[in-house]
Structures are given as C-alpha cells and as structure tokens.
GROMACS .gro file of C-alpha atoms in nm:
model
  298
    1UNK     CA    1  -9.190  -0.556   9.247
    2UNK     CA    2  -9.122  -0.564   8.907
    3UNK     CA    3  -8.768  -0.634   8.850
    4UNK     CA    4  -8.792  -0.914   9.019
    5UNK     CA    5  -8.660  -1.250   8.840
    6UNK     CA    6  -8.862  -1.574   8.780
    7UNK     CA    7  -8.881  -1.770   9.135
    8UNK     CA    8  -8.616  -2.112   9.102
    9UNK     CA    9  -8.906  -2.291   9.257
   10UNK     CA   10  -8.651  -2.565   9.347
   11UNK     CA   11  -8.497  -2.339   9.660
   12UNK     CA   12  -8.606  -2.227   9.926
   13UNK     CA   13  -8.436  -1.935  10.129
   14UNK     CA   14  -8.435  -1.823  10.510
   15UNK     CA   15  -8.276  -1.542  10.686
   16UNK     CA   16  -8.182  -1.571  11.034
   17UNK     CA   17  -8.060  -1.287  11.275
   18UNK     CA   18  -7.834  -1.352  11.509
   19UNK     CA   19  -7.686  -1.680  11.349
   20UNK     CA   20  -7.335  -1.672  11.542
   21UNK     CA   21  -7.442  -1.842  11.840
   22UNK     CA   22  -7.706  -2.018  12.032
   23UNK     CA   23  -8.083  -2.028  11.895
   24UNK     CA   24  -7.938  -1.863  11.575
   25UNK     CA   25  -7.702  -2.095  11.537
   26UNK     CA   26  -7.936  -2.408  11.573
   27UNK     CA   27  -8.147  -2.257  11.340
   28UNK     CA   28  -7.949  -2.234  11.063
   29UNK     CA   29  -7.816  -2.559  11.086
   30UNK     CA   30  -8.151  -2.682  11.100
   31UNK     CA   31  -8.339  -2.481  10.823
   32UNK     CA   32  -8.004  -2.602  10.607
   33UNK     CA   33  -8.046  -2.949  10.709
   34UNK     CA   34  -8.402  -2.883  10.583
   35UNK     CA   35  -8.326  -2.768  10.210
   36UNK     CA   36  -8.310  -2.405  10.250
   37UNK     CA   37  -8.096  -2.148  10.119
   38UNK     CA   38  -7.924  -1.978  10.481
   39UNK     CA   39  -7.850  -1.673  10.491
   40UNK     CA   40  -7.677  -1.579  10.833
   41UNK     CA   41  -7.658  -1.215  10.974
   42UNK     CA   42  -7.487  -1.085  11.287
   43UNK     CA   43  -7.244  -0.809  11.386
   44UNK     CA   44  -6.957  -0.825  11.200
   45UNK     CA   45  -6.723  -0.878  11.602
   46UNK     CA   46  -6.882  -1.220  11.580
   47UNK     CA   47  -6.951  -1.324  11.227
   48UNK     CA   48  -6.598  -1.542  11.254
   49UNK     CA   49  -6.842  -1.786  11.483
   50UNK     CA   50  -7.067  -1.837  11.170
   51UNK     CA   51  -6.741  -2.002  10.984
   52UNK     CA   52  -6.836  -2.337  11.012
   53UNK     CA   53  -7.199  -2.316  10.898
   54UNK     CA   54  -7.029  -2.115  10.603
   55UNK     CA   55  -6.803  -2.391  10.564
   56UNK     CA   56  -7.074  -2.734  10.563
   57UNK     CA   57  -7.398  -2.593  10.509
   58UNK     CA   58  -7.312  -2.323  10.229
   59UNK     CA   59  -7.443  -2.042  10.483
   60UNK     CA   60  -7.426  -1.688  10.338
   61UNK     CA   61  -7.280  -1.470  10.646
   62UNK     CA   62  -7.346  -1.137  10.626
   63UNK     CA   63  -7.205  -0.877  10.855
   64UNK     CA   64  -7.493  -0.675  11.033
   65UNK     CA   65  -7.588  -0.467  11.318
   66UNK     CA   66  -7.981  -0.481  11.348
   67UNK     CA   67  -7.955  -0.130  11.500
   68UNK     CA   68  -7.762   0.030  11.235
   69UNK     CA   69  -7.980   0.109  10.917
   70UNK     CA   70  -7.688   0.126  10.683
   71UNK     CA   71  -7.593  -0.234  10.786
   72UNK     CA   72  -7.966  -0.335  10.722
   73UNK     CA   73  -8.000  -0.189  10.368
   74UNK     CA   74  -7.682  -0.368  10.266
   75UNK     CA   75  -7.855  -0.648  10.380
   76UNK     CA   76  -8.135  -0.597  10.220
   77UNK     CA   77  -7.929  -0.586   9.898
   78UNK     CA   78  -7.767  -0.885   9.991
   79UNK     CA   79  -8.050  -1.078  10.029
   80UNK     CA   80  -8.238  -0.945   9.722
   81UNK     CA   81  -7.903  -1.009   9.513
   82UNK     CA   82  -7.898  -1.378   9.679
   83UNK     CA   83  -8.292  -1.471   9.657
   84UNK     CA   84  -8.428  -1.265   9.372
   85UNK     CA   85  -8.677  -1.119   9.621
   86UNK     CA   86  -8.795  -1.439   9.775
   87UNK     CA   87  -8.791  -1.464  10.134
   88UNK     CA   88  -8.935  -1.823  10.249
   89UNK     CA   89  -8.832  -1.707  10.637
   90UNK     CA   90  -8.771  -1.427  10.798
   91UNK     CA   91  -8.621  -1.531  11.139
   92UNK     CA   92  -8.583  -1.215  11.315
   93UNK     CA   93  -8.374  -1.386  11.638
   94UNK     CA   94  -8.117  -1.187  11.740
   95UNK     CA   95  -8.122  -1.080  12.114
   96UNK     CA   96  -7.943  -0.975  12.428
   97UNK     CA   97  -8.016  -0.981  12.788
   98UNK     CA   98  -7.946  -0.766  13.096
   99UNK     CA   99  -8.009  -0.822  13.471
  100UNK     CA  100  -8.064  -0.635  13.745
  101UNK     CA  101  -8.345  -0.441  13.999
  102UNK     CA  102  -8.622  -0.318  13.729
  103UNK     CA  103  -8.619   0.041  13.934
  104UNK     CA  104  -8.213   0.074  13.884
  105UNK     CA  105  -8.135  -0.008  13.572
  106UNK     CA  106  -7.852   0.165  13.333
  107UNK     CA  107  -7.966   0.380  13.118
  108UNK     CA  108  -7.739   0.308  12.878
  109UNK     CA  109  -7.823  -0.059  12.853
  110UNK     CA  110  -8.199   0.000  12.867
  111UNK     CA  111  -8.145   0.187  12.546
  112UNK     CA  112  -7.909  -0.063  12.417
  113UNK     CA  113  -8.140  -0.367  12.485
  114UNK     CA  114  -8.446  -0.250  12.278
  115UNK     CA  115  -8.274  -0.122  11.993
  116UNK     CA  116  -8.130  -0.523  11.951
  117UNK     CA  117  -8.472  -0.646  12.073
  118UNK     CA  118  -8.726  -0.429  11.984
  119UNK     CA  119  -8.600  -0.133  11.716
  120UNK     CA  120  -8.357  -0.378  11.535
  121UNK     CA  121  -8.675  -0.656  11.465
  122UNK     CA  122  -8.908  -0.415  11.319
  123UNK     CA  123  -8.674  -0.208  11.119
  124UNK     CA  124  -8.547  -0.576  10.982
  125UNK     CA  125  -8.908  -0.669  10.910
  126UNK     CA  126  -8.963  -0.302  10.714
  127UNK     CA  127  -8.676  -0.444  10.501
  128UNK     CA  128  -8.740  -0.782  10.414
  129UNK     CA  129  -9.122  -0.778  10.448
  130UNK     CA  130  -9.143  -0.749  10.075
  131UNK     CA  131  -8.956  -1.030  10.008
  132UNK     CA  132  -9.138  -1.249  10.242
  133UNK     CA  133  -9.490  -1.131  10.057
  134UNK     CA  134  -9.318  -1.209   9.745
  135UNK     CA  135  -9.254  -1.588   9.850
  136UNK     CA  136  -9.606  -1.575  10.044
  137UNK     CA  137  -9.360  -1.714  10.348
  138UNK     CA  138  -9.272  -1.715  10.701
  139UNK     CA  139  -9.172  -1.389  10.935
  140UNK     CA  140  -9.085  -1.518  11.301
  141UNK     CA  141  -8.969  -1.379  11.623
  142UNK     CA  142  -8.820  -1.507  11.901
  143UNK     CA  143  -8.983  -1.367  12.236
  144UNK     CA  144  -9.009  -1.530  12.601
  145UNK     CA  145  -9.204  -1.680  12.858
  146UNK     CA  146  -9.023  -1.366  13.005
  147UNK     CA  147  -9.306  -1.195  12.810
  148UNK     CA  148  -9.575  -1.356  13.048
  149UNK     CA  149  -9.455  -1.421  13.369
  150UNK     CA  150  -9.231  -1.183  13.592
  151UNK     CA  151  -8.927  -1.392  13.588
  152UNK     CA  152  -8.661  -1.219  13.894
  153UNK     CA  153  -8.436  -0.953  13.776
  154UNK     CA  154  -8.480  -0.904  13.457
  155UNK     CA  155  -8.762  -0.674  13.388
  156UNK     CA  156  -8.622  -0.472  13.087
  157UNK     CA  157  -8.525  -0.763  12.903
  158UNK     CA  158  -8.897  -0.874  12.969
  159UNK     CA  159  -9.029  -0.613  12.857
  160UNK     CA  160  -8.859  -0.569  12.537
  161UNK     CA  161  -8.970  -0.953  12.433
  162UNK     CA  162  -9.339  -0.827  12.572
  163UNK     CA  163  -9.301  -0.526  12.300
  164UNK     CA  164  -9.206  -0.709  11.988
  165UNK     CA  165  -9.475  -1.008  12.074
  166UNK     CA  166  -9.734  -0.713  12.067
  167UNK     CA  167  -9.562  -0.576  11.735
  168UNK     CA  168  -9.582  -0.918  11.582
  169UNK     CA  169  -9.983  -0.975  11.693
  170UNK     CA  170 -10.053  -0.669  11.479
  171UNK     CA  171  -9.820  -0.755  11.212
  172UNK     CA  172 -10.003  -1.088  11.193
  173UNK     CA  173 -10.326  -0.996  11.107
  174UNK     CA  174 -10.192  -0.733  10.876
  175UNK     CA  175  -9.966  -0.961  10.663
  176UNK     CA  176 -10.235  -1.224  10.631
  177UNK     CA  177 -10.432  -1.073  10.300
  178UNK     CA  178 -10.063  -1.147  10.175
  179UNK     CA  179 -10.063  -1.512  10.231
  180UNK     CA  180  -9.764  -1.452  10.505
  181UNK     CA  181  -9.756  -1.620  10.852
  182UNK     CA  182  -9.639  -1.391  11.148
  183UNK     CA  183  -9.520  -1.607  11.420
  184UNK     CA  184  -9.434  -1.521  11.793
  185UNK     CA  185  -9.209  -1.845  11.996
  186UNK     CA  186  -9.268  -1.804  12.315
  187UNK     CA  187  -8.961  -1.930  12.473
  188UNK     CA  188  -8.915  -2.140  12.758
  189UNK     CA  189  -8.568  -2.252  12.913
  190UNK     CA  190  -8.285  -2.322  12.655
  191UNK     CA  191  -7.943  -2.359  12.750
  192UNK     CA  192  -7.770  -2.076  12.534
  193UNK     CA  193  -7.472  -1.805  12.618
  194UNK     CA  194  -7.720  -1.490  12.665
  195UNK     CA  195  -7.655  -1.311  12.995
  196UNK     CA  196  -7.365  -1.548  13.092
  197UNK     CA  197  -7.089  -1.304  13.076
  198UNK     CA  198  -7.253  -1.240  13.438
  199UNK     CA  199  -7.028  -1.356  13.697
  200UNK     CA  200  -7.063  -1.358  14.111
  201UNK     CA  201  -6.851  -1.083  14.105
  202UNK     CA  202  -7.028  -0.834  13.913
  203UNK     CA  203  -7.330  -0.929  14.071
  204UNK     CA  204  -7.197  -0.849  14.395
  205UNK     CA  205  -7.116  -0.486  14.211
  206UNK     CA  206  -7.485  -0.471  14.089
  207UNK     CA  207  -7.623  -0.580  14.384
  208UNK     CA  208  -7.388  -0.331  14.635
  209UNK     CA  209  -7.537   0.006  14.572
  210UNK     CA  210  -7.899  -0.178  14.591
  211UNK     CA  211  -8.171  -0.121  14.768
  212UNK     CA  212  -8.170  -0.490  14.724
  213UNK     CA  213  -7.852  -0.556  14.905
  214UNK     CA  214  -7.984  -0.778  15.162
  215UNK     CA  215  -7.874  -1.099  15.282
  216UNK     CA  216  -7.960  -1.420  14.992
  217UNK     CA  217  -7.967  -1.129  14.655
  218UNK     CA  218  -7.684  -1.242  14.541
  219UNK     CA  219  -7.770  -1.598  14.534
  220UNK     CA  220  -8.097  -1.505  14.389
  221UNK     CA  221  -7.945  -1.322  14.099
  222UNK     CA  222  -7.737  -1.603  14.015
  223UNK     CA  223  -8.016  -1.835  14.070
  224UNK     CA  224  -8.198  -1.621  13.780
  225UNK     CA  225  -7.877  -1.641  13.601
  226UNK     CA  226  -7.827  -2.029  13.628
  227UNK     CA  227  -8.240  -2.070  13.550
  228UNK     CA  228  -8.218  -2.151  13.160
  229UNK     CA  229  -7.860  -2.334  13.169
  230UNK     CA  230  -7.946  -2.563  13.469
  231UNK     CA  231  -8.321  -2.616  13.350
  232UNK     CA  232  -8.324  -2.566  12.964
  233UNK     CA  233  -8.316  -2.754  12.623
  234UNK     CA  234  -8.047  -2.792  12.424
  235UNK     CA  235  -8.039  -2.485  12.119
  236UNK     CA  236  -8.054  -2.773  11.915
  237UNK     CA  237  -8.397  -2.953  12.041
  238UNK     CA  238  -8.566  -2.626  12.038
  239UNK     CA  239  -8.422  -2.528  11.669
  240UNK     CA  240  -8.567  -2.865  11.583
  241UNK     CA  241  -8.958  -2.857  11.770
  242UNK     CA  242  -9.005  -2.500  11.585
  243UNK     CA  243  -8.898  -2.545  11.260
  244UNK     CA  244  -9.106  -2.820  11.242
  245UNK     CA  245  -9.395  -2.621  11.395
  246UNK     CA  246  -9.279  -2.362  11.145
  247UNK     CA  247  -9.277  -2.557  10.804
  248UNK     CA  248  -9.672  -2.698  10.893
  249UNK     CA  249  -9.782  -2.354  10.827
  250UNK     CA  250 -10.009  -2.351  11.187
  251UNK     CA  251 -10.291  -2.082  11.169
  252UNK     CA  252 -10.165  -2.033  11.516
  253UNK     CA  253  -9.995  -1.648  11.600
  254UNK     CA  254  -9.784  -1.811  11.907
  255UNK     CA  255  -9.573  -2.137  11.913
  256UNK     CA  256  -9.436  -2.247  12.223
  257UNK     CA  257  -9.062  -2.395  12.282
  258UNK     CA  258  -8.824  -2.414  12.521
  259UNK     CA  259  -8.866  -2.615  12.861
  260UNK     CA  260  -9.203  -2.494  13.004
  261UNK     CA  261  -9.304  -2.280  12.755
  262UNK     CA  262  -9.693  -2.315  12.766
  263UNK     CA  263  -9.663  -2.452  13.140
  264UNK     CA  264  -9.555  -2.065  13.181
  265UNK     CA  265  -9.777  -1.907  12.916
  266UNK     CA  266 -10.044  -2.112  13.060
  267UNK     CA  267 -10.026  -1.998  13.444
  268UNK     CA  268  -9.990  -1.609  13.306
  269UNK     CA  269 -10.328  -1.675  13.160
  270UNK     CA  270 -10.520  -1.841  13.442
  271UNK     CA  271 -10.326  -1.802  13.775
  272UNK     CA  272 -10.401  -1.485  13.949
  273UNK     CA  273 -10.113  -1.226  14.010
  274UNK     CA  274 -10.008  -1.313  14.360
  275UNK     CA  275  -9.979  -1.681  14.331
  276UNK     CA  276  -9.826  -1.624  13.958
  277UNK     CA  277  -9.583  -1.362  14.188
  278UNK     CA  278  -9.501  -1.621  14.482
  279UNK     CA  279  -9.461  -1.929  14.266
  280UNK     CA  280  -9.187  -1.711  14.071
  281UNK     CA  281  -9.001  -1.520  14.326
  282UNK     CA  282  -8.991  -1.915  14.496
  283UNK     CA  283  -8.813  -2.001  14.245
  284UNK     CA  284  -8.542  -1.757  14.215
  285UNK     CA  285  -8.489  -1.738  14.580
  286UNK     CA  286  -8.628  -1.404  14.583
  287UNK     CA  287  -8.851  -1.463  14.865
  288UNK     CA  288  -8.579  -1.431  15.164
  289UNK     CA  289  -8.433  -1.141  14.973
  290UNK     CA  290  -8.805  -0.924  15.052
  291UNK     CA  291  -8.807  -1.068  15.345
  292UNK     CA  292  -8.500  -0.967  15.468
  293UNK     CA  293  -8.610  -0.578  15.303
  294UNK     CA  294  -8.925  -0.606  15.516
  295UNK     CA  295  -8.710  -0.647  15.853
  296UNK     CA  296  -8.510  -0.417  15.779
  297UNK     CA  297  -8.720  -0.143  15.655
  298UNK     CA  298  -8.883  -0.189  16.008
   0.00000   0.00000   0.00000
C-alpha cells in the first residue's frame, strides 16, 4: 500500500469486535493494559457499554454492525485513519448464541446467527487483512469447544463456531508467506452474558410445540443454559491466558481457553461418538429427556 505513512514503531494497535461486553470487553482492557492502541467496535445499541474503556484506557469505540458492509468500510477507514495501516491484532470476537432442538430452529435466527458469527468475521478479515500484513501481526477468532463436542441444544450456534474455525485453518496457512499468525481459541466455559436473556419461561415456549416436550426438557435446557455461568472462568482470566498465548507468537493454529477447553477438544479427538454422545447428554440432563421420547414413542 503505498500511501501508507512511516510505522510509529513505539505503538502497537489491536482491534477487537464485540468490545461492549464479556470476552470483548476483557480483551480490551487487557491488550490496553498491555501497551496497545484499542480500538473497540460493536453495534452502535450498545457502544454506550464501551464508555468506560473509552474513558481509562483511551479506547477508540467505533459504532459497527459486522453484518452491515457500510458499517465495516467506515471502519475500515477508521482504523486506517487511526493506525496508518498497521494492524498488530485483529480480534474478530463478536458473537451471539441461540438455543433450541437443532431440527426446529427459527429461520430467522439461523440466518441471523451466522451472519454475526460466520459472514460478519470473514467480511471483517477481507477488510483489515491488509493492515494486519502490513504490521506482519495477529488475526484471531473466537470459536468453541461447541465446535468439537455436541454440547445439548445448541446445534446452530455450534455449527457456526465449527464454520469460521474451518475458515480460519485455511486462512492460516494462506497468511503465513505474510509473516501473519491466524489463530482459532477454542473456548471452554467462561462466565459471560451470551444466551442469558433466556429465561424458564421462554423455554417453556420453546420447548411446548416440541417434539421434545417431555418430562425433565426444560430442566435440561436450562441446565445447558446455566453450563458456562455455573462452570466457567471469569472474562477476565480467559482475556488474560490468551493474550499471553497471543503475544508469544505460538506456531500453533488453535489455543485453548476457557474451563475445559482441551479436556473437550481432547475427548472430540480420541473418544468415540457414543461415549463422546452419553458423557454430554449426562451432563445436560438430556438423558431422561430421550428416555422419556423412547416411552412414549412406544
């Protein structure tokens, strides 16, 4: 790019999607913490929640919908005006979640969910990429141990972190002749806000038109619900443990976070199905739920 302006070799910049709450959040605090130059983006409904990294780390919060292309060229403006074209880290964060029976799911929301965690990430990338090759940095994405293991209820949102962890393995090998790391985090349990909203009561309303609606599925969706806020890390702890993993400039494609992260990654790999199957639908309760189907489909 040749307008570009000498590098300030002095700072360091990151972008981080989906810096209002949560993983985002942590992350921005952290990477400021670390000497970087923050520059925050999520819709512009909850950019008010980036205020107080605005406020003591100096955060630049930009308003932007990773699904809408004007809102990620004005970004990319942004960010060019703000770095000069040098892109140290390219956090590409920013996700939602939906629950549910994977055979009777909205179509609405199916859409909705992998333009935010699928579309949104690799139109970001197509961006910013050129920044990050400038600044031979960083581009990371947040997936799940929901990409490896078929945690209850929430197929679609697995899927979608399965998708961009596949889009990232290719993008890895092809941004290495660059000098740029691609990074996938599988995540494990952190206690965050996504899918809260979720309440007993509109579970009973997903759950009443089911072919699921069988004694114990409601306590197994909520047990799926509960999983990451009874059993997770703080946004904090994991914001910390990858950055770090981050800023060593590992070789490796995936980093694992979260609270069993590789324990999860690791059974996907070496468990077969069925006992992979069991050990999960165990654990969210789902087993008297097919149970109950079985008996009464007899």
């Amino acid at each position: 790019m040749s307008h570009l302006k000498p590098r300030n070799s002095s700072q360091k910049y990151a972008v981080i999607t989906g810096a209002s709450s949560g993983i985002g959040y942590a992350l921005a605090t952290v990477f400021s913490k670390r000497g970087y130059k923050v520059i925050g983006a999520s819709p512009q409904s909850v950019l008010h929640l980036q205020d107080p990294l605005v406020k003591e780390y100096g955060v630049i919060s930009v308003p932007c919908d990773i699904t809408n292309l004007d809102d990620l060229k004005r970004l990319k403006d942004i960010v060019l005006k703000e770095t000069g074209g040098y892109v140290d880290i390219l956090y590409n964060n920013a996700g939602i979640a939906i629950g549910g029976p994977a055979a009777e799911m909205d179509e609405a929301k199916v859409n909705k969910i992998f333009q935010v965690n699928v579309i949104g990430h690799i139109n970001v990338t197509k961006q910013l990429a050129p920044f990050v090759i400038n600044a031979k940095g960083s581009i990371i994405f947040t997936s799940s141990v929901a990409a490896r293991v078929p945690l209850a209820w929430i197929s679609i949102y697995s899927a979608t972190k399965a998708a961009i962890d596949a889009y990232a393995q290719t993008l890895h090998g092809e941004m290495a002749p660059f000098g740029v790391k691609v990074h996938s985090v599988i995540t494990g349990g952190v206690n965050t806000q996504i899918g809260a909203e979720e309440t007993v009561a509109e579970a009973e309303k997903q759950f009443g038109n089911s072919l699921y609606n069988v004694d114990g599925a409601i306590e197994s969706g909520m047990a799926a619900k509960e999983m990451s806020v009874r059993n997770g890390v703080s946004a904090e702890l994991y914001a910390r443990d990858v950055a770090r993993k981050v800023l060593k400039r590992l070789n490796k494609f995936n980093l694992y976070a979260g609270s069993s992260g590789y324990t999860l990654h690791f059974i996907s790999r070496y468990y077969p199905l069925w006992l992979v199957e069991y050990i999960m639908q165990w654990f969210f309760k789902q087993l008297r739920v097919f149970r109950n189907i079985r008996k009464s489909r007899k």
